[in-house]
Every structure is written in structure tokens, then in C-alpha cells.
């Protein structure tokens, strides 16, 4: 199951103008520079300070898989913050987001309608206010369920209610996300 938070991160990463460092040595050097010391990097990655120094000097070259994942995640989190902020601002003010998802959607609607949940493939542009709500909630540490609710509100508004031109009062439930891709 993909998460909306990861989708938002991947969308911002697509705005990078340069590739992040690829080798373990370059990644460690970058983190040491960003965090201003090997001790802070060691604490962040939950490894010894000496291990960090060995990666920086090039004595260690291939981290084990779990450590490699943590290193890449921390580097990407800090890579090109101004480019990331500019892309976020543009999406939240003028462009919005495009959400492509395969998930289960259920409805609460008037009696006599089919409200059974079913899997749907949906690709829909969301306006800037939903992009702003998603990014703001993500920054404030919102749970995945809260992010899903914001995305469900946006999809309900734009896809199911066609920007309030039909299906007034339709409530949309967004669950069982099989895949989600968010583009700026």
C-alpha cells in the first residue's frame, strides 16, 4: 500500500534540478556538512560516530540495506530545500496537484443509490487549495488517515461532485489505497 505522505515527498523530489549524492561516501559527507558534525549524523542514523567517519573517509563503502535506506531518506529530506519550497509554493498557489490512484471508494448518498464501495482507478487534478492543505498537514505531522481525508475531500469535490455542479451532499470514503502517485 502506498501512502499519501510518500507520494507528496516523491512529487517534491521530482522538482529537483540535480541528482542527490549516490555513493555512501558522498551521502555521508553531505549529511555531515548539513548537520555540522559526525556526532549528529551518528545519532540521526543510529550508528556509531566512528562508523560515520569510516564512510566519510571511504574505508566503508557499502552500507547494509536498512542503513542505506535511512541514509537515502535523510539525504533526500534535506536535498535542495529551496527548490522543494518553490515547487510546494507553486503547487499551493497556482498549479495544484494531479492525483492518480487505485483505491476503494465508498459513498454516503441519498437512499436508492449504489453506495457500495468498489475499486476505482482515478486520475484527477486537484486545485491549489487542496495542495496547500495536504502540504501544510504533512509539515505539521498529520497522520496518514488525516492526509487520506484531505485527499478524499479533494477527489469528492472535483471528481464525484464535479466542482459542486452535481451530486450535492455526496460523502466519499477513500480506503484501501493500492497505489497513489502525486504529480506537481
Coordinates of N, CA and C in Angstrom, one line a residue:
X1 N 0.8 -1.2 0.0 CA 0.0 0.0 0.0 C 0.9 1.2 0.0
X2 N 0.7 2.1 -0.9 CA 1.4 3.4 -1.0 C 0.7 4.3 0.0
X3 N 1.5 5.3 0.5 CA 0.9 6.3 1.4 C 0.9 7.7 0.7
X4 N 0.0 8.5 1.1 CA -0.1 9.8 0.5 C 1.1 10.7 0.9
X5 N 1.6 10.5 2.1 CA 2.8 11.3 2.5 C 4.0 10.9 1.7
X6 N 4.2 9.7 1.3 CA 5.3 9.3 0.5 C 5.1 9.8 -1.0
X7 N 3.8 9.8 -1.4 CA 3.5 10.4 -2.7 C 3.8 11.9 -2.8
X8 N 3.5 12.6 -1.7 CA 3.9 14.0 -1.7 C 5.4 14.2 -1.7
X9 N 6.1 13.4 -1.0 CA 7.6 13.5 -1.0 C 8.1 13.2 -2.4
X10 N 7.6 12.2 -3.0 CA 8.1 11.9 -4.4 C 7.8 13.0 -5.4
X11 N 6.6 13.6 -5.2 CA 6.2 14.8 -6.1 C 7.2 15.9 -5.9
X12 N 7.6 16.2 -4.7 CA 8.6 17.3 -4.5 C 10.0 16.9 -5.0
X13 N 10.3 15.6 -4.8 CA 11.6 15.2 -5.4 C 11.7 15.3 -6.9
X14 N 10.6 15.2 -7.5 CA 10.6 15.3 -9.0 C 10.9 16.7 -9.4
X15 N 10.9 17.7 -8.5 CA 11.3 19.1 -8.9 C 12.8 19.3 -8.7
X16 N 13.5 18.4 -8.2 CA 15.0 18.6 -8.0 C 15.6 18.9 -9.4
X17 N 16.6 19.8 -9.3 CA 17.3 20.2 -10.6 C 18.6 19.4 -10.7
X18 N 19.0 18.8 -9.6 CA 20.2 18.0 -9.7 C 20.0 16.7 -8.9
X19 N 20.7 15.6 -9.2 CA 20.5 14.4 -8.5 C 21.2 14.5 -7.2
X20 N 20.6 13.9 -6.1 CA 21.2 13.8 -4.8 C 22.5 12.9 -4.9
X21 N 23.4 13.0 -3.9 CA 24.6 12.2 -3.9 C 24.2 10.7 -4.0
X22 N 25.0 9.9 -4.7 CA 24.6 8.5 -4.9 C 25.4 7.5 -4.1
X23 N 26.7 7.8 -3.9 CA 27.6 6.9 -3.2 C 27.4 7.1 -1.7
X24 N 27.7 6.1 -0.9 CA 27.6 6.2 0.6 C 28.5 7.3 1.1
X25 N 29.7 7.4 0.5 CA 30.7 8.4 1.0 C 30.1 9.8 0.7
X26 N 29.6 10.0 -0.5 CA 29.1 11.3 -0.8 C 27.9 11.7 0.0
X27 N 27.0 10.7 0.3 CA 25.9 10.9 1.1 C 26.2 11.3 2.5
X28 N 27.2 10.5 3.1 CA 27.7 10.8 4.4 C 28.3 12.2 4.5
X29 N 29.1 12.5 3.5 CA 29.8 13.8 3.6 C 28.7 14.9 3.5
X30 N 27.7 14.7 2.7 CA 26.6 15.7 2.6 C 25.9 15.8 4.0
X31 N 25.6 14.7 4.6 CA 24.9 14.8 5.9 C 25.7 15.4 7.0
X32 N 27.0 15.1 7.0 CA 27.9 15.7 8.0 C 28.0 17.2 7.8
X33 N 28.0 17.7 6.5 CA 28.0 19.1 6.3 C 26.7 19.7 6.7
X34 N 25.6 19.1 6.4 CA 24.3 19.6 6.8 C 24.0 19.7 8.3
X35 N 24.5 18.6 9.0 CA 24.2 18.5 10.4 C 25.4 19.1 11.2
X36 N 26.4 19.5 10.6 CA 27.6 20.1 11.2 C 28.3 19.2 12.2
X37 N 28.6 18.0 11.7 CA 29.4 17.1 12.6 C 29.0 15.7 12.5
X38 N 29.9 14.8 12.8 CA 29.7 13.4 12.7 C 28.9 12.8 13.8
X39 N 28.9 13.5 15.0 CA 28.1 13.0 16.1 C 26.7 13.1 15.9
X40 N 26.2 14.2 15.3 CA 24.8 14.4 15.0 C 24.3 13.4 13.9
X41 N 25.2 13.2 12.9 CA 24.8 12.2 11.9 C 24.7 10.8 12.5
X42 N 25.6 10.4 13.4 CA 25.6 9.1 14.0 C 24.3 9.0 14.9
X43 N 23.9 10.0 15.6 CA 22.7 9.9 16.4 C 21.5 9.8 15.5
X44 N 21.5 10.6 14.4 CA 20.3 10.5 13.4 C 20.2 9.1 12.8
X45 N 21.3 8.5 12.4 CA 21.2 7.2 11.7 C 21.3 6.1 12.6
X46 N 21.5 6.3 13.9 CA 21.6 5.3 15.0 C 22.7 4.3 14.7
X47 N 23.9 4.9 14.4 CA 25.1 4.2 14.3 C 26.2 4.9 15.1
X48 N 27.4 4.3 15.1 CA 28.5 4.9 15.9 C 29.1 6.1 15.1
X49 N 29.7 7.0 15.9 CA 30.4 8.1 15.3 C 31.5 7.6 14.4
X50 N 32.2 6.6 14.9 CA 33.4 6.1 14.2 C 32.9 5.5 12.8
X51 N 31.8 4.8 12.8 CA 31.3 4.3 11.5 C 31.0 5.4 10.5
X52 N 30.5 6.5 11.0 CA 30.2 7.7 10.1 C 31.6 8.2 9.6
X53 N 32.6 8.3 10.4 CA 33.9 8.7 10.0 C 34.5 7.8 9.0
X54 N 34.3 6.5 9.1 CA 34.8 5.5 8.1 C 34.1 5.7 6.8
X55 N 32.8 5.9 6.8 CA 32.1 6.2 5.5 C 32.6 7.5 4.9
X56 N 32.9 8.5 5.7 CA 33.3 9.8 5.1 C 34.7 9.6 4.5
X57 N 35.6 8.9 5.2 CA 37.0 8.7 4.7 C 37.0 7.7 3.5
X58 N 36.0 6.9 3.3 CA 36.0 6.0 2.2 C 36.4 4.6 2.6
X59 N 36.7 4.3 3.9 CA 37.1 3.0 4.3 C 35.9 2.0 4.2
X60 N 34.7 2.5 4.5 CA 33.5 1.7 4.3 C 32.8 2.2 3.1
X61 N 32.3 1.3 2.3 CA 31.7 1.8 1.0 C 30.2 1.3 0.8
X62 N 29.9 0.1 1.4 CA 28.5 -0.4 1.1 C 27.8 -0.6 2.4
X63 N 26.9 0.3 2.7 CA 26.1 0.1 4.0 C 25.1 -1.1 3.8
X64 N 24.7 -1.7 4.9 CA 23.7 -2.7 4.9 C 22.4 -2.1 4.4
X65 N 21.5 -2.9 4.0 CA 20.3 -2.4 3.4 C 19.4 -1.5 4.2
X66 N 19.2 -1.8 5.5 CA 18.4 -0.9 6.3 C 19.1 0.5 6.5
X67 N 20.4 0.5 6.7 CA 21.2 1.7 6.9 C 21.2 2.5 5.6
X68 N 21.3 1.8 4.4 CA 21.3 2.5 3.2 C 20.0 3.2 3.0
X69 N 18.9 2.6 3.3 CA 17.5 3.2 3.2 C 17.4 4.5 4.1
X70 N 17.9 4.4 5.4 CA 17.9 5.5 6.3 C 18.8 6.7 5.7
X71 N 19.9 6.4 5.2 CA 20.8 7.4 4.7 C 20.2 8.1 3.5
X72 N 19.6 7.3 2.5 CA 19.0 7.9 1.4 C 17.8 8.8 1.7
X73 N 17.0 8.3 2.7 CA 15.8 9.1 3.2 C 16.2 10.4 3.8
X74 N 17.3 10.4 4.6 CA 17.7 11.6 5.3 C 18.3 12.6 4.3
X75 N 19.1 12.1 3.3 CA 19.7 12.9 2.3 C 18.6 13.6 1.4
X76 N 17.6 12.8 1.0 CA 16.5 13.3 0.1 C 15.7 14.4 0.9
X77 N 15.5 14.1 2.2 CA 14.7 15.0 3.0 C 15.4 16.4 3.1
X78 N 16.7 16.5 3.0 CA 17.4 17.7 3.1 C 17.9 18.3 1.8
X79 N 17.8 17.6 0.7 CA 18.4 17.9 -0.6 C 17.6 19.1 -1.2
X80 N 18.2 20.1 -1.7 CA 17.7 21.3 -2.4 C 16.4 21.8 -1.7
X81 N 16.5 22.3 -0.5 CA 15.3 22.8 0.2 C 14.7 24.0 -0.5
X82 N 15.4 24.8 -1.1 CA 14.8 26.0 -1.8 C 14.0 25.6 -3.0
X83 N 14.5 24.6 -3.8 CA 13.8 24.1 -4.9 C 12.5 23.4 -4.5
X84 N 12.6 22.6 -3.4 CA 11.4 22.0 -2.8 C 10.4 23.0 -2.4
X85 N 10.8 24.1 -1.7 CA 9.9 25.1 -1.2 C 9.3 25.8 -2.4
X86 N 10.0 26.1 -3.4 CA 9.5 26.8 -4.6 C 8.4 25.9 -5.3
X87 N 8.7 24.6 -5.4 CA 7.7 23.7 -6.0 C 6.4 23.6 -5.2
X88 N 6.6 23.6 -3.9 CA 5.5 23.5 -3.0 C 4.6 24.7 -3.0
X89 N 5.3 25.9 -3.1 CA 4.6 27.2 -3.1 C 3.8 27.3 -4.5
X90 N 4.4 26.9 -5.5 CA 3.8 26.9 -6.8 C 2.5 26.0 -6.9
X91 N 2.7 24.8 -6.4 CA 1.5 23.9 -6.3 C 0.4 24.4 -5.4
X92 N 0.8 25.1 -4.3 CA -0.2 25.5 -3.4 C -0.8 26.9 -3.7
X93 N -0.2 27.6 -4.7 CA -0.8 28.9 -5.1 C -1.4 29.0 -6.5
X94 N -0.8 28.2 -7.4 CA -1.3 28.4 -8.8 C -1.6 27.1 -9.5
X95 N -0.8 26.1 -9.4 CA -0.9 24.9 -10.2 C -1.8 23.8 -9.6
X96 N -1.7 23.5 -8.4 CA -2.4 22.4 -7.8 C -1.6 21.1 -8.0
X97 N -2.3 20.0 -7.8 CA -1.6 18.7 -7.9 C -2.5 17.8 -8.8
X98 N -1.9 16.8 -9.4 CA -2.6 15.7 -10.1 C -2.4 14.4 -9.3
X99 N -3.5 13.9 -8.9 CA -3.5 12.6 -8.1 C -4.0 11.5 -9.0
X100 N -3.2 10.5 -9.1 CA -3.5 9.2 -9.8 C -3.6 8.1 -8.8
X101 N -4.7 7.5 -8.6 CA -4.8 6.5 -7.6 C -5.7 5.3 -8.0
X102 N -5.4 4.2 -7.4 CA -6.2 3.0 -7.5 C -6.6 2.7 -6.1
X103 N -7.8 2.9 -5.7 CA -8.2 2.7 -4.3 C -9.7 2.3 -4.3
X104 N -10.2 2.0 -3.1 CA -11.6 1.7 -2.8 C -12.3 3.0 -2.4
X105 N -13.4 3.2 -3.2 CA -14.2 4.4 -2.8 C -15.6 3.9 -2.5
X106 N -16.1 4.5 -1.4 CA -17.5 4.2 -1.0 C -18.2 5.5 -0.8
X107 N -19.5 5.5 -0.7 CA -20.2 6.7 -0.7 C -21.3 6.7 0.4
X108 N -21.7 7.9 0.9 CA -22.9 8.0 1.6 C -23.7 9.0 0.8
X109 N -24.9 8.5 0.3 CA -25.7 9.3 -0.6 C -27.1 9.1 -0.3
X110 N -28.0 9.7 -1.1 CA -29.4 9.5 -0.9 C -29.8 8.1 -1.1
X111 N -30.9 7.7 -0.4 CA -31.4 6.3 -0.5 C -31.8 5.9 -1.9
X112 N -31.5 4.7 -2.3 CA -31.8 4.2 -3.6 C -30.7 4.3 -4.6
X113 N -29.5 4.9 -4.1 CA -28.3 5.0 -5.0 C -27.4 3.8 -4.6
X114 N -26.5 3.5 -5.5 CA -25.5 2.5 -5.3 C -24.3 3.1 -4.5
X115 N -24.3 2.7 -3.2 CA -23.2 3.3 -2.4 C -22.2 2.2 -2.0
X116 N -22.2 1.1 -2.6 CA -21.3 0.0 -2.3 C -19.9 0.5 -2.7
X117 N -18.9 0.2 -1.8 CA -17.5 0.6 -2.1 C -17.0 -0.4 -3.1
X118 N -16.2 0.2 -4.0 CA -15.5 -0.6 -5.1 C -14.2 0.1 -5.5
X119 N -13.3 -0.7 -6.1 CA -12.0 -0.3 -6.5 C -12.2 0.6 -7.8
X120 N -11.6 1.8 -7.8 CA -11.6 2.6 -9.0 C -10.2 3.1 -9.2
X121 N -10.0 3.3 -10.5 CA -8.8 4.0 -11.0 C -9.1 5.4 -11.3
X122 N -8.5 6.4 -10.6 CA -8.9 7.8 -10.8 C -7.6 8.6 -11.0
X123 N -7.7 9.5 -12.0 CA -6.6 10.5 -12.2 C -7.4 11.8 -12.3
X124 N -7.0 12.7 -11.3 CA -7.8 13.9 -11.2 C -6.9 15.1 -10.7
X125 N -7.0 16.2 -11.4 CA -6.3 17.4 -10.9 C -7.0 18.0 -9.7
X126 N -6.3 18.3 -8.7 CA -6.8 19.0 -7.5 C -6.4 20.4 -7.5
X127 N -7.3 21.3 -7.2 CA -6.9 22.8 -7.2 C -5.9 23.1 -6.1
X128 N -5.3 24.3 -6.2 CA -4.2 24.7 -5.3 C -4.6 24.6 -3.8
X129 N -5.9 24.9 -3.4 CA -6.2 24.9 -2.0 C -6.1 23.5 -1.4
X130 N -6.3 22.4 -2.2 CA -6.1 21.1 -1.6 C -4.6 20.7 -1.6
X131 N -3.8 21.2 -2.5 CA -2.4 21.0 -2.5 C -1.8 21.7 -1.2
X132 N -2.3 22.9 -0.9 CA -1.9 23.6 0.2 C -2.2 22.9 1.5
X133 N -3.5 22.4 1.6 CA -3.9 21.7 2.8 C -3.1 20.4 3.0
X134 N -2.8 19.7 1.9 CA -2.0 18.5 2.0 C -0.6 18.8 2.5
X135 N 0.1 19.7 1.8 CA 1.5 20.0 2.2 C 1.5 20.6 3.7
X136 N 0.6 21.4 4.0 CA 0.6 22.0 5.4 C 0.3 20.9 6.4
X137 N -0.6 20.0 6.2 CA -0.9 18.9 7.1 C 0.4 18.0 7.2
X138 N 1.0 17.8 6.1 CA 2.2 16.9 6.1 C 3.3 17.5 6.9
X139 N 3.5 18.8 6.8 CA 4.6 19.6 7.6 C 4.2 19.6 9.1
X140 N 3.0 19.6 9.4 CA 2.6 19.7 10.8 C 2.5 18.3 11.4
X141 N 2.9 17.2 10.7 CA 2.9 15.9 11.2 C 1.6 15.2 11.3
X142 N 0.7 15.5 10.3 CA -0.6 14.8 10.2 C -0.4 13.3 10.0
X143 N -1.4 12.5 10.5 CA -1.3 11.1 10.3 C -1.7 10.8 8.8
X144 N -1.5 9.5 8.4 CA -1.8 9.1 7.1 C -3.4 9.2 6.9
X145 N -4.1 8.9 8.0 CA -5.6 8.9 7.9 C -6.0 10.3 7.6
X146 N -5.4 11.3 8.3 CA -5.8 12.7 8.0 C -5.4 13.2 6.6
X147 N -4.3 12.7 6.1 CA -3.9 13.0 4.7 C -4.9 12.4 3.7
X148 N -5.3 11.2 4.0 CA -6.3 10.5 3.2 C -7.6 11.2 3.2
X149 N -8.0 11.8 4.3 CA -9.3 12.5 4.4 C -9.2 13.8 3.6
X150 N -8.1 14.5 3.6 CA -7.9 15.7 2.8 C -8.0 15.3 1.3
X151 N -7.3 14.3 0.9 CA -7.3 13.8 -0.5 C -8.7 13.4 -0.9
X152 N -9.4 12.7 0.0 CA -10.8 12.3 -0.3 C -11.7 13.5 -0.5
X153 N -11.5 14.5 0.3 CA -12.3 15.7 0.2 C -12.1 16.3 -1.2
X154 N -10.8 16.4 -1.6 CA -10.5 17.0 -2.9 C -11.0 16.1 -4.1
X155 N -10.9 14.8 -4.0 CA -11.4 13.9 -5.0 C -12.9 14.0 -5.1
X156 N -13.6 14.1 -3.9 CA -15.0 14.2 -3.9 C -15.5 15.5 -4.5
X157 N -14.8 16.5 -4.2 CA -15.2 17.8 -4.8 C -15.0 17.9 -6.3
X158 N -13.8 17.5 -6.8 CA -13.5 17.6 -8.2 C -14.0 16.5 -9.1
X159 N -13.9 15.3 -8.6 CA -14.3 14.1 -9.4 C -15.7 13.7 -9.3
X160 N -16.2 13.5 -8.1 CA -17.5 12.9 -7.9 C -18.6 14.0 -7.9
X161 N -18.3 15.2 -7.4 CA -19.3 16.3 -7.4 C -19.0 17.3 -8.5
X162 N -18.0 17.1 -9.3 CA -17.7 17.9 -10.5 C -17.7 19.4 -10.1
X163 N -17.0 19.7 -9.0 CA -16.8 21.1 -8.5 C -18.2 21.7 -8.2
X164 N -19.0 20.9 -7.5 CA -20.3 21.3 -7.0 C -21.4 21.5 -8.1
X165 N -21.2 20.9 -9.2 CA -22.2 21.0 -10.3 C -23.2 19.9 -10.3
X166 N -22.9 18.8 -9.5 CA -23.8 17.7 -9.4 C -23.5 16.9 -8.0
X167 N -24.4 16.0 -7.7 CA -24.2 15.1 -6.6 C -24.0 15.9 -5.3
X168 N -24.8 16.9 -5.0 CA -24.6 17.7 -3.8 C -24.8 16.8 -2.6
X169 N -24.0 17.0 -1.6 CA -24.2 16.2 -0.3 C -23.6 14.8 -0.4
X170 N -22.9 14.5 -1.4 CA -22.3 13.2 -1.5 C -21.0 13.1 -0.6
X171 N -21.0 12.2 0.3 CA -19.8 11.9 1.1 C -19.0 10.8 0.5
X172 N -17.7 11.0 0.4 CA -16.8 10.0 -0.2 C -15.9 9.4 0.9
X173 N -15.8 8.1 0.9 CA -14.9 7.4 1.7 C -13.8 6.8 0.9
X174 N -12.5 7.1 1.2 CA -11.3 6.8 0.4 C -10.5 5.8 1.3
X175 N -10.5 4.5 0.9 CA -9.8 3.5 1.7 C -9.0 2.5 0.8
X176 N -8.3 1.6 1.4 CA -7.6 0.5 0.7 C -6.8 1.0 -0.5
X177 N -5.9 2.0 -0.3 CA -5.2 2.5 -1.4 C -4.2 1.5 -1.9
X178 N -4.3 1.1 -3.1 CA -3.4 0.1 -3.7 C -2.2 0.8 -4.2
X179 N -2.4 1.9 -4.9 CA -1.3 2.7 -5.4 C -1.7 4.2 -5.5
X180 N -0.8 5.1 -5.3 CA -1.1 6.5 -5.5 C 0.1 7.2 -6.0
X181 N -0.1 8.1 -6.9 CA 1.0 8.9 -7.5 C 0.5 10.3 -7.5
X182 N 1.4 11.2 -7.0 CA 1.0 12.6 -7.0 C 2.1 13.3 -7.8
X183 N 1.6 14.2 -8.7 CA 2.5 15.0 -9.6 C 2.2 16.5 -9.4
X184 N 3.3 17.2 -9.5 CA 3.2 18.7 -9.4 C 2.8 19.2 -10.7

